[in-house]
Amino acid sequence: MAKDVIVACDFSSAERTLEFLDLFKGRKPFVKIGMELYYAAGPEIVREIKKRGHKIFLDLKLHDIPNTVRKTMSVLSQLDVDMTNLHAAGTIEMMKAALEGLTREDGSRPILIAVTQLTSTSEQRMQEELLINASISECIAKYAENTREAGLDGVVCSPLEAGIIKERCGANFLTITPGVRFADAAKDDQVRITTPAKARELGSDYIVVGRPITAAEFPVAAYERCVAEFLGE
Ligand code: C5P
């Protein structure tokens, strides 16, 4: 199974993003493009980064009626991204529609993963505002099972949840995990963090790393350190 480090390019303009990616002369990182950059720079930035030889995780977290999600996924698939995502809360029907839309005529498709509960949602708010009576960990596990049942490839989760999700959904079900920090570095606003090496031990398939690389004094060296620790290269 492919394991990799995904660099979260949380920049607000195409210029700043390309300037950052220009630093990488050797190994081309797998990059995550989120809503901020996509809404600022549009599909053109995806095409440009693809042209430069990077794999792309387009993190747009779709959540709408099945028909709209199917058609939107079809557009994203033609953009030739390598991974994209949606909210599992959109139901199994929506997730199945997304897979249909994403699948190209030749049967190939980008990896499709789901967000279960956002880490910004507390158990208290989930229960009081969303009227979900389960515990948040049970809710996350159930949404992950729904994701697998719909035929998707995996979920975004904390590295600390990767083990339980693999237990419930199988070893081949992918876990894509943010919240990664070097042992000797700042946590920023992340609370539950692990190091790249620990994330590997816990069973993460892909780690998503932003500021420890993008805000480093030497981003390429930070990226290479991250790859070395995570992949054991
Ligand atoms: O800079 P940092 O390493 O904290 O960036 C982590 C990336 O992963 C950001 O793009 C953030 O939005 C994303 N993310 C996260 N926690 C989640 C889901 C996504 O940090 N639960």
Short mmCIF file of C-alpha atoms and ligand atoms in Angstrom, two decimals:
data_model
loop_
_atom_site.label_atom_id
_atom_site.label_comp_id
_atom_site.label_asym_id
_atom_site.label_seq_id
_atom_site.Cartn_x
_atom_site.Cartn_y
_atom_site.Cartn_z
CA MET A 1 0.00 0.00 0.00
CA ALA A 2 1.33 3.45 -0.93
CA LYS A 3 2.30 5.56 2.05
CA ASP A 4 3.24 9.20 1.60
CA VAL A 5 3.61 12.63 3.15
CA ILE A 6 1.06 15.15 1.83
CA VAL A 7 2.07 18.81 2.15
CA ALA A 8 -0.89 21.09 3.00
CA CYS A 9 -0.39 24.14 0.76
CA ASP A 10 -2.55 26.48 2.83
CA PHE A 11 -1.60 29.59 0.86
CA SER A 12 -4.11 32.18 -0.34
CA SER A 13 -2.67 32.80 -3.81
CA ALA A 14 -1.32 30.87 -6.78
CA GLU A 15 1.87 32.99 -6.78
CA ARG A 16 2.78 32.13 -3.19
CA THR A 17 2.02 28.45 -3.76
CA LEU A 18 4.11 28.16 -6.91
CA GLU A 19 6.95 30.09 -5.29
CA PHE A 20 6.89 27.51 -2.47
CA LEU A 21 6.76 24.54 -4.85
CA ASP A 22 9.64 25.98 -6.90
CA LEU A 23 11.90 25.22 -3.93
CA PHE A 24 11.55 21.48 -4.57
CA LYS A 25 14.09 20.48 -7.20
CA GLY A 26 14.26 16.76 -6.37
CA ARG A 27 11.37 14.69 -5.04
CA LYS A 28 8.04 16.42 -5.85
CA PRO A 29 5.75 16.37 -2.83
CA PHE A 30 2.14 15.14 -2.89
CA VAL A 31 0.29 18.41 -2.19
CA LYS A 32 -3.04 19.21 -0.58
CA ILE A 33 -5.04 22.06 -2.06
CA GLY A 34 -7.78 23.25 0.25
CA MET A 35 -10.81 25.48 -0.14
CA GLU A 36 -8.92 28.72 0.43
CA LEU A 37 -6.52 28.25 -2.47
CA TYR A 38 -9.07 26.58 -4.74
CA TYR A 39 -11.62 29.34 -4.34
CA ALA A 40 -8.89 31.99 -4.79
CA ALA A 41 -7.11 30.48 -7.76
CA GLY A 42 -9.60 28.04 -9.32
CA PRO A 43 -9.02 24.89 -11.36
CA GLU A 44 -6.08 26.52 -13.15
CA ILE A 45 -3.87 26.12 -10.07
CA VAL A 46 -4.70 22.40 -9.98
CA ARG A 47 -3.70 22.03 -13.64
CA GLU A 48 -0.49 23.99 -13.12
CA ILE A 49 0.60 21.94 -10.10
CA LYS A 50 -0.24 18.69 -11.93
CA LYS A 51 1.82 19.88 -14.91
CA ARG A 52 4.78 20.30 -12.59
CA GLY A 53 4.59 16.63 -11.65
CA HIS A 54 2.95 16.70 -8.22
CA LYS A 55 0.18 14.42 -7.00
CA ILE A 56 -2.79 16.39 -5.67
CA PHE A 57 -5.25 15.87 -2.83
CA LEU A 58 -8.10 18.30 -3.51
CA ASP A 59 -9.64 18.91 -0.10
CA LEU A 60 -13.04 20.44 -0.87
CA LYS A 61 -15.18 18.34 1.51
CA LEU A 62 -18.28 18.07 -0.65
CA HIS A 63 -21.68 17.77 1.06
CA ASP A 64 -24.83 18.20 -1.05
CA ILE A 65 -27.61 16.15 -2.62
CA PRO A 66 -26.36 12.98 -4.35
CA ASN A 67 -27.01 14.23 -7.89
CA THR A 68 -25.04 17.45 -7.36
CA VAL A 69 -22.16 15.60 -5.72
CA ARG A 70 -22.09 13.01 -8.55
CA LYS A 71 -21.81 15.72 -11.21
CA THR A 72 -19.25 17.75 -9.27
CA MET A 73 -17.07 14.68 -8.68
CA SER A 74 -17.14 14.00 -12.39
CA VAL A 75 -15.67 17.48 -12.99
CA LEU A 76 -12.98 16.92 -10.35
CA SER A 77 -12.09 13.56 -11.86
CA GLN A 78 -11.48 15.24 -15.23
CA LEU A 79 -9.16 17.67 -13.45
CA ASP A 80 -7.00 14.61 -12.86
CA VAL A 81 -6.57 14.99 -9.11
CA ASP A 82 -5.21 11.96 -7.25
CA MET A 83 -7.33 12.20 -4.10
CA THR A 84 -10.43 14.11 -3.04
CA ASN A 85 -13.01 14.04 -0.26
CA LEU A 86 -16.52 14.63 1.03
CA HIS A 87 -18.47 14.62 4.30
CA ALA A 88 -19.68 11.18 5.40
CA ALA A 89 -22.66 13.01 6.95
CA GLY A 90 -24.05 13.30 3.41
CA THR A 91 -25.14 9.62 3.78
CA ILE A 92 -24.17 6.38 2.06
CA GLU A 93 -26.36 7.29 -0.92
CA MET A 94 -24.42 10.52 -1.43
CA MET A 95 -21.07 8.74 -1.07
CA LYS A 96 -22.08 6.10 -3.65
CA ALA A 97 -23.15 8.85 -6.05
CA ALA A 98 -19.78 10.55 -5.52
CA LEU A 99 -17.93 7.36 -6.44
CA GLU A 100 -19.99 6.99 -9.60
CA GLY A 101 -19.23 10.54 -10.63
CA LEU A 102 -15.55 10.19 -9.87
CA THR A 103 -15.05 6.99 -11.89
CA ARG A 104 -13.68 7.70 -15.36
CA GLU A 105 -14.71 5.85 -18.51
CA ASP A 106 -11.67 3.57 -18.29
CA GLY A 107 -12.64 2.58 -14.73
CA SER A 108 -9.83 4.56 -13.06
CA ARG A 109 -10.58 7.18 -10.42
CA PRO A 110 -8.91 9.34 -7.77
CA ILE A 111 -8.79 8.02 -4.18
CA LEU A 112 -11.98 9.10 -2.40
CA ILE A 113 -12.00 9.61 1.35
CA ALA A 114 -14.51 10.98 3.85
CA VAL A 115 -14.45 13.40 6.73
CA THR A 116 -16.30 11.85 9.70
CA GLN A 117 -16.72 14.53 12.36
CA LEU A 118 -14.57 17.64 12.04
CA THR A 119 -12.04 17.88 14.85
CA SER A 120 -13.45 21.34 15.61
CA THR A 121 -16.77 19.71 16.61
CA SER A 122 -16.86 18.79 20.28
CA GLU A 123 -18.93 15.93 21.66
CA GLN A 124 -21.05 18.45 23.58
CA ARG A 125 -21.88 20.55 20.50
CA MET A 126 -22.51 17.44 18.42
CA GLN A 127 -25.03 16.20 20.98
CA GLU A 128 -26.67 19.54 21.87
CA GLU A 129 -26.70 21.27 18.47
CA LEU A 130 -26.77 18.38 16.01
CA LEU A 131 -28.91 16.14 18.25
CA ILE A 132 -26.59 13.16 17.72
CA ASN A 133 -26.85 11.17 20.93
CA ALA A 134 -23.90 8.82 20.44
CA SER A 135 -20.44 9.48 21.84
CA ILE A 136 -18.19 11.26 19.36
CA SER A 137 -15.89 8.24 19.06
CA GLU A 138 -18.85 5.95 18.30
CA CYS A 139 -20.11 8.47 15.75
CA ILE A 140 -16.69 8.60 14.05
CA ALA A 141 -16.46 4.79 13.94
CA LYS A 142 -20.00 4.48 12.52
CA TYR A 143 -19.36 7.15 9.85
CA ALA A 144 -16.14 5.31 8.93
CA GLU A 145 -18.12 2.06 8.56
CA ASN A 146 -20.68 3.86 6.37
CA THR A 147 -17.80 5.17 4.27
CA ARG A 148 -16.45 1.65 3.76
CA GLU A 149 -19.93 0.32 3.00
CA ALA A 150 -20.36 2.97 0.29
CA GLY A 151 -17.15 1.66 -1.30
CA LEU A 152 -14.87 4.61 -0.56
CA ASP A 153 -11.18 4.18 0.22
CA GLY A 154 -10.81 5.62 3.70
CA VAL A 155 -11.24 8.55 6.08
CA VAL A 156 -9.43 11.58 7.43
CA CYS A 157 -8.76 11.04 11.13
CA SER A 158 -6.34 11.68 13.97
CA PRO A 159 -3.36 9.29 13.94
CA LEU A 160 -4.55 8.35 17.41
CA GLU A 161 -7.79 6.99 15.87
CA ALA A 162 -6.11 5.12 13.00
CA GLY A 163 -5.88 1.84 14.94
CA ILE A 164 -9.54 1.66 15.94
CA ILE A 165 -10.66 2.61 12.43
CA LYS A 166 -8.49 -0.14 10.90
CA GLU A 167 -9.96 -2.56 13.44
CA ARG A 168 -13.52 -1.65 12.48
CA CYS A 169 -13.05 -1.18 8.73
CA GLY A 170 -10.14 -3.46 7.79
CA ALA A 171 -6.39 -3.00 7.34
CA ASN A 172 -6.74 -1.83 3.74
CA PHE A 173 -9.11 1.02 4.63
CA LEU A 174 -6.98 4.16 4.35
CA THR A 175 -6.34 6.58 7.20
CA ILE A 176 -5.22 10.06 6.19
CA THR A 177 -4.00 11.90 9.25
CA PRO A 178 -3.25 15.56 9.99
CA GLY A 179 -2.02 16.79 13.39
CA VAL A 180 1.61 15.82 12.81
CA ARG A 181 4.51 17.69 14.42
CA PHE A 182 8.23 17.09 14.84
CA ALA A 183 9.13 16.14 18.40
CA ASP A 184 11.21 19.31 18.84
CA ALA A 185 8.80 21.83 17.23
CA ALA A 186 5.82 24.10 17.95
CA LYS A 187 2.32 22.57 18.12
CA ASP A 188 0.62 25.72 16.65
CA ASP A 189 -3.15 25.32 17.17
CA GLN A 190 -3.10 21.52 16.93
CA VAL A 191 -3.98 19.77 20.17
CA ARG A 192 -3.72 16.02 19.71
CA ILE A 193 -0.48 15.60 17.82
CA THR A 194 1.97 12.84 16.95
CA THR A 195 5.37 12.76 15.26
CA PRO A 196 5.76 11.34 11.72
CA ALA A 197 7.42 8.20 13.13
CA LYS A 198 4.64 7.68 15.68
CA ALA A 199 1.99 8.18 12.97
CA ARG A 200 3.65 5.38 10.99
CA GLU A 201 3.65 3.13 14.04
CA LEU A 202 -0.04 3.86 14.64
CA GLY A 203 -0.91 2.81 11.09
CA SER A 204 -1.44 6.10 9.19
CA ASP A 205 -1.30 5.63 5.43
CA TYR A 206 -0.82 9.29 4.53
CA ILE A 207 0.14 12.12 6.86
CA VAL A 208 -0.97 15.67 6.04
CA VAL A 209 1.63 18.19 7.17
CA GLY A 210 1.32 21.96 6.76
CA ARG A 211 3.16 24.52 8.85
CA PRO A 212 6.03 22.27 10.02
CA ILE A 213 7.05 22.32 6.33
CA THR A 214 5.50 25.48 4.82
CA ALA A 215 6.62 27.77 7.65
CA ALA A 216 10.03 26.13 8.17
CA GLU A 217 13.19 28.12 7.56
CA PHE A 218 14.28 25.37 5.16
CA PRO A 219 11.08 23.80 3.79
CA VAL A 220 12.77 21.20 1.57
CA ALA A 221 14.88 19.93 4.47
CA ALA A 222 11.79 19.82 6.71
CA TYR A 223 9.91 17.86 4.03
CA GLU A 224 12.78 15.42 3.61
CA ARG A 225 13.03 14.93 7.37
CA CYS A 226 9.30 14.25 7.48
CA VAL A 227 9.52 11.68 4.65
CA ALA A 228 12.51 10.01 6.29
CA GLU A 229 10.75 9.74 9.66
CA PHE A 230 7.40 8.62 8.22
CA LEU A 231 8.57 6.23 5.52
CA GLY A 232 11.69 5.16 7.38
CA GLU A 233 13.76 5.97 4.27
O1 C5P B 1 -0.29 23.35 9.45
P1 C5P B 1 -0.86 22.01 9.87
O2 C5P B 1 0.15 20.88 9.82
O3 C5P B 1 -1.58 22.08 11.20
O4 C5P B 1 -1.93 21.70 8.73
C1 C5P B 1 -2.78 20.58 8.79
C2 C5P B 1 -3.70 20.56 7.61
O5 C5P B 1 -4.64 19.51 7.80
C3 C5P B 1 -4.50 21.84 7.42
O6 C5P B 1 -4.73 21.99 6.02
C4 C5P B 1 -5.79 21.54 8.15
O7 C5P B 1 -6.89 22.25 7.64
C5 C5P B 1 -5.95 20.05 7.87
N1 C5P B 1 -6.77 19.33 8.86
C6 C5P B 1 -6.49 19.29 10.22
N2 C5P B 1 -7.28 18.59 11.07
C7 C5P B 1 -8.35 17.96 10.60
C8 C5P B 1 -8.68 17.97 9.25
C9 C5P B 1 -7.84 18.69 8.40
O8 C5P B 1 -5.48 19.87 10.64
N3 C5P B 1 -9.08 17.26 11.44
#
